[in-house]
């Protein structure tokens, strides 16, 4: 990119020289740029100031000149040694769109560049020192300019001892004029909290794409028409292309800029990291023009990684937005008072934006609906349907209330999950789908809760079955509480499962702002609730269910078995989460004492004192279990039990690490990467129907596949951050790294054909 910029500049100069030969010489001013220098003091701070005044209609260039041009440079020296002065921020530039769609950033008219003098240097300036300045002045042609002068500070006044050329040093400003220009310099400001910036891997080699989201711009500035909000400083090793801004239906503004990685030109050279994480955080610094017309400021964002694998979804979203035409920039003093986007453009933008937002919401709703049929939640959904059968003869209003209590429990739970995701994102921690199942204590509580519900279904005690009417002496009011808690339980048990479309929606949510995260999570909850909305809105659909009868008692026993099997599965997950066998033994003892307590109060004694003593035993065991310092690892562990199980299936799985990926890349090996967890039901289904089949084993042998396994059963920051930066919000997630080093994300559901196609011939 550096070479292309050089060739663009050379070509521009050659064209300008050709045009100059054919131009009337009167159109070229004798002095395109006048210069001057002054000493300036404000408070206790002292400055050397270089002044420039461009001929009307001509401009010189800023730090970042854009596609072509040269930045204005000033250097001070004394007796051949550089004077170390601190340059202040230059006045905010304007953007020029020149012939051939070349973008440039620079200044028209008069401006000054300020250099702060260190306190230990001020006295040395009483001895003559030199200034050298160079620039490129452009209009219809470009003319390079330079100025060299000897300066000397005498009684707080800067004198020009010698100047070359002599006729251009014509500027001498008063203290008041310099103070006015100093006040126009942009101040450093915090990064706007509402301006969301994410960096993504592009489709070309050494290409990155910067995505920006600026909410409520059109509420703050209804007439905004595409003047630049951000002008980048020279941000090595990033080379900025042209930014493009988009508008959707609402007041939000979206931006997209292609960046080229120029790390190979750094000293020492910097390679674009294949894992998406920079060796150290890099700066993205901009001049920010607030859309409401306030003075421009300098903002900076440090980035330590770029995301991989989400570009397709983002490009699909941006394709539905309205592209805002680019216009020349306003200067710092100008107000954005131009006409708004024409009504027909705004209307089309609204339609396209609505389609984009609707697409994301539909993915979330559809993914939530499919969750109802995943094995994680079938036991609880079955219990709810069991409750619906009990209410099939009730009035529609009562059926509506029971279903709405269940739906409310779901929506409250998804709202809580969304808020938790926002909290983790704001605090800088990684978050993924099903993250709570990486907590041994949470899994232990869920295991005991499901075991207690199992004992209820087998008649050891009378309790409100979620969605049930009345069992024992429990009142109708508690039935609604049972429905509400049933909705919460269904939500919690749904998180080990992923579903088609759900992964895309959740991953996209984790890249957005807080309100969008919460909105998408609520959309998933809405989709999860759809079956119960249907039975509420169309009570006649209850006729499709079988009529209540004695068979329901037998069904209740079967549902009890499904809950018991779920509890056993959670016991296995708990064992995988904890080190050693002692914690699992404690949980098993707690379950046994729980069973004995309920059996005792049902069949042996109903006296309160005896029951209190008996129930104290599982309660104490449970308390001791929760207080036990369960040890979980925080890194990828080669001794993973899940790894051992997978190796027993006859394939040579190796623990995943970025180092193993890099080693395979150097050896030009094809790699299949499986991100999985012991608690992930969808992972188990993919293993059963694809990964552990003879066809997969044969394909792996033919393609000489290197198999890497990342076990996310336990919380692991390395795996979590890698997944988020490569387009996945949780497990399962499958990737193929080809022998040429190209990484391809296969999603959360796979087929043998997809894996084979991704690997290639």
GROMACS .gro file of N, CA and C in nm, residues 213-266:
model
  162
  213UNK      N    1  -2.064   0.191   1.443
  213UNK     CA    2  -2.207   0.211   1.468
  213UNK      C    3  -2.222   0.332   1.558
  214UNK      N    4  -2.295   0.434   1.511
  214UNK     CA    5  -2.313   0.557   1.586
  214UNK      C    6  -2.464   0.578   1.605
  215UNK      N    7  -2.517   0.539   1.721
  215UNK     CA    8  -2.662   0.548   1.743
  215UNK      C    9  -2.713   0.692   1.748
  216UNK      N   10  -2.836   0.712   1.706
  216UNK     CA   11  -2.916   0.833   1.726
  216UNK      C   12  -2.858   0.957   1.658
  217UNK      N   13  -2.778   0.939   1.555
  217UNK     CA   14  -2.720   1.055   1.487
  217UNK      C   15  -2.829   1.145   1.429
  218UNK      N   16  -2.931   1.082   1.368
  218UNK     CA   17  -3.034   1.162   1.302
  218UNK      C   18  -3.135   1.222   1.400
  219UNK      N   19  -3.129   1.180   1.525
  219UNK     CA   20  -3.206   1.250   1.627
  219UNK      C   21  -3.131   1.376   1.670
  220UNK      N   22  -2.997   1.365   1.677
  220UNK     CA   23  -2.915   1.480   1.718
  220UNK      C   24  -2.896   1.579   1.604
  221UNK      N   25  -2.886   1.527   1.481
  221UNK     CA   26  -2.860   1.613   1.365
  221UNK      C   27  -2.945   1.565   1.248
  222UNK      N   28  -3.073   1.603   1.242
  222UNK     CA   29  -3.163   1.553   1.137
  222UNK      C   30  -3.116   1.582   0.995
  223UNK      N   31  -3.034   1.687   0.977
  223UNK     CA   32  -2.991   1.727   0.844
  223UNK      C   33  -2.853   1.675   0.806
  224UNK      N   34  -2.800   1.580   0.882
  224UNK     CA   35  -2.669   1.526   0.849
  224UNK      C   36  -2.674   1.461   0.710
  225UNK      N   37  -2.577   1.496   0.622
  225UNK     CA   38  -2.583   1.446   0.484
  225UNK      C   39  -2.455   1.379   0.438
  226UNK      N   40  -2.370   1.338   0.526
  226UNK     CA   41  -2.253   1.261   0.482
  226UNK      C   42  -2.121   1.331   0.495
  227UNK      N   43  -2.116   1.448   0.560
  227UNK     CA   44  -1.986   1.507   0.588
  227UNK      C   45  -1.914   1.418   0.688
  228UNK      N   46  -1.781   1.411   0.681
  228UNK     CA   47  -1.710   1.309   0.759
  228UNK      C   48  -1.726   1.329   0.910
  229UNK      N   49  -1.744   1.217   0.978
  229UNK     CA   50  -1.744   1.219   1.124
  229UNK      C   51  -1.604   1.191   1.179
  230UNK      N   52  -1.530   1.111   1.106
  230UNK     CA   53  -1.398   1.069   1.152
  230UNK      C   54  -1.296   1.087   1.039
  231UNK      N   55  -1.185   1.151   1.069
  231UNK     CA   56  -1.072   1.157   0.977
  231UNK      C   57  -0.953   1.093   1.048
  232UNK      N   58  -0.896   0.988   0.990
  232UNK     CA   59  -0.791   0.914   1.062
  232UNK      C   60  -0.658   0.985   1.060
  233UNK      N   61  -0.587   0.980   1.172
  233UNK     CA   62  -0.446   1.018   1.177
  233UNK      C   63  -0.365   0.910   1.104
  234UNK      N   64  -0.239   0.935   1.074
  234UNK     CA   65  -0.154   0.824   1.027
  234UNK      C   66  -0.144   0.720   1.138
  235UNK      N   67  -0.206   0.604   1.119
  235UNK     CA   68  -0.215   0.502   1.223
  235UNK      C   69  -0.138   0.378   1.180
  236UNK      N   70  -0.007   0.387   1.172
  236UNK     CA   71   0.072   0.268   1.136
  236UNK      C   72   0.051   0.159   1.241
  237UNK      N   73   0.039   0.032   1.199
  237UNK     CA   74   0.057  -0.021   1.064
  237UNK      C   75  -0.073  -0.032   0.984
  238UNK      N   76  -0.176   0.046   1.018
  238UNK     CA   77  -0.301   0.044   0.944
  238UNK      C   78  -0.297   0.151   0.835
  239UNK      N   79  -0.336   0.114   0.714
  239UNK     CA   80  -0.345   0.210   0.605
  239UNK      C   81  -0.493   0.221   0.568
  240UNK      N   82  -0.552   0.338   0.593
  240UNK     CA   83  -0.696   0.356   0.578
  240UNK      C   84  -0.735   0.379   0.433
  241UNK      N   85  -0.842   0.309   0.390
  241UNK     CA   86  -0.905   0.338   0.263
  241UNK      C   87  -1.016   0.442   0.283
  242UNK      N   88  -1.106   0.451   0.187
  242UNK     CA   89  -1.217   0.546   0.194
  242UNK      C   90  -1.325   0.493   0.288
  243UNK      N   91  -1.375   0.576   0.377
  243UNK     CA   92  -1.486   0.534   0.462
  243UNK      C   93  -1.618   0.553   0.388
  244UNK      N   94  -1.714   0.468   0.421
  244UNK     CA   95  -1.848   0.478   0.364
  244UNK      C   96  -1.948   0.469   0.477
  245UNK      N   97  -2.047   0.560   0.475
  245UNK     CA   98  -2.147   0.564   0.581
  245UNK      C   99  -2.283   0.524   0.528
  246UNK      N  100  -2.362   0.463   0.618
  246UNK     CA  101  -2.492   0.407   0.580
  246UNK      C  102  -2.597   0.448   0.682
  247UNK      N  103  -2.720   0.450   0.635
  247UNK     CA  104  -2.832   0.477   0.724
  247UNK      C  105  -2.936   0.367   0.711
  248UNK      N  106  -2.992   0.325   0.825
  248UNK     CA  107  -3.102   0.230   0.825
  248UNK      C  108  -3.234   0.300   0.844
  249UNK      N  109  -3.331   0.227   0.895
  249UNK     CA  110  -3.464   0.285   0.914
  249UNK      C  111  -3.464   0.390   1.024
  250UNK      N  112  -3.395   0.359   1.132
  250UNK     CA  113  -3.398   0.447   1.249
  250UNK      C  114  -3.296   0.558   1.240
  251UNK      N  115  -3.263   0.617   1.354
  251UNK     CA  116  -3.172   0.731   1.355
  251UNK      C  117  -3.025   0.693   1.360
  252UNK      N  118  -2.994   0.563   1.355
  252UNK     CA  119  -2.854   0.521   1.370
  252UNK      C  120  -2.777   0.540   1.240
  253UNK      N  121  -2.646   0.560   1.256
  253UNK     CA  122  -2.554   0.574   1.144
  253UNK      C  123  -2.452   0.462   1.152
  254UNK      N  124  -2.421   0.400   1.038
  254UNK     CA  125  -2.328   0.288   1.032
  254UNK      C  126  -2.214   0.322   0.937
  255UNK      N  127  -2.093   0.285   0.974
  255UNK     CA  128  -1.977   0.314   0.891
  255UNK      C  129  -1.894   0.191   0.861
  256UNK      N  130  -1.822   0.196   0.750
  256UNK     CA  131  -1.739   0.083   0.707
  256UNK      C  132  -1.617   0.137   0.634
  257UNK      N  133  -1.499   0.091   0.673
  257UNK     CA  134  -1.375   0.135   0.611
  257UNK      C  135  -1.283   0.014   0.591
  258UNK      N  136  -1.227   0.002   0.472
  258UNK     CA  137  -1.131  -0.105   0.443
  258UNK      C  138  -0.992  -0.055   0.482
  259UNK      N  139  -0.920  -0.135   0.561
  259UNK     CA  140  -0.783  -0.104   0.602
  259UNK      C  141  -0.688  -0.206   0.542
  260UNK      N  142  -0.570  -0.161   0.507
  260UNK     CA  143  -0.468  -0.253   0.460
  260UNK      C  144  -0.356  -0.259   0.564
  261UNK      N  145  -0.312  -0.380   0.593
  261UNK     CA  146  -0.207  -0.400   0.693
  261UNK      C  147  -0.071  -0.370   0.630
  262UNK      N  148  -0.002  -0.269   0.684
  262UNK     CA  149   0.130  -0.230   0.634
  262UNK      C  150   0.241  -0.263   0.733
  263UNK      N  151   0.220  -0.367   0.812
  263UNK     CA  152   0.319  -0.403   0.913
  263UNK      C  153   0.453  -0.442   0.855
  264UNK      N  154   0.454  -0.488   0.729
  264UNK     CA  155   0.580  -0.530   0.668
  264UNK      C  156   0.675  -0.413   0.646
  265UNK      N  157   0.621  -0.291   0.651
  265UNK     CA  158   0.706  -0.173   0.632
  265UNK      C  159   0.754  -0.114   0.764
  266UNK      N  160   0.716  -0.175   0.876
  266UNK     CA  161   0.760  -0.125   1.006
  266UNK      C  162   0.901  -0.176   1.037
   0.00000   0.00000   0.00000
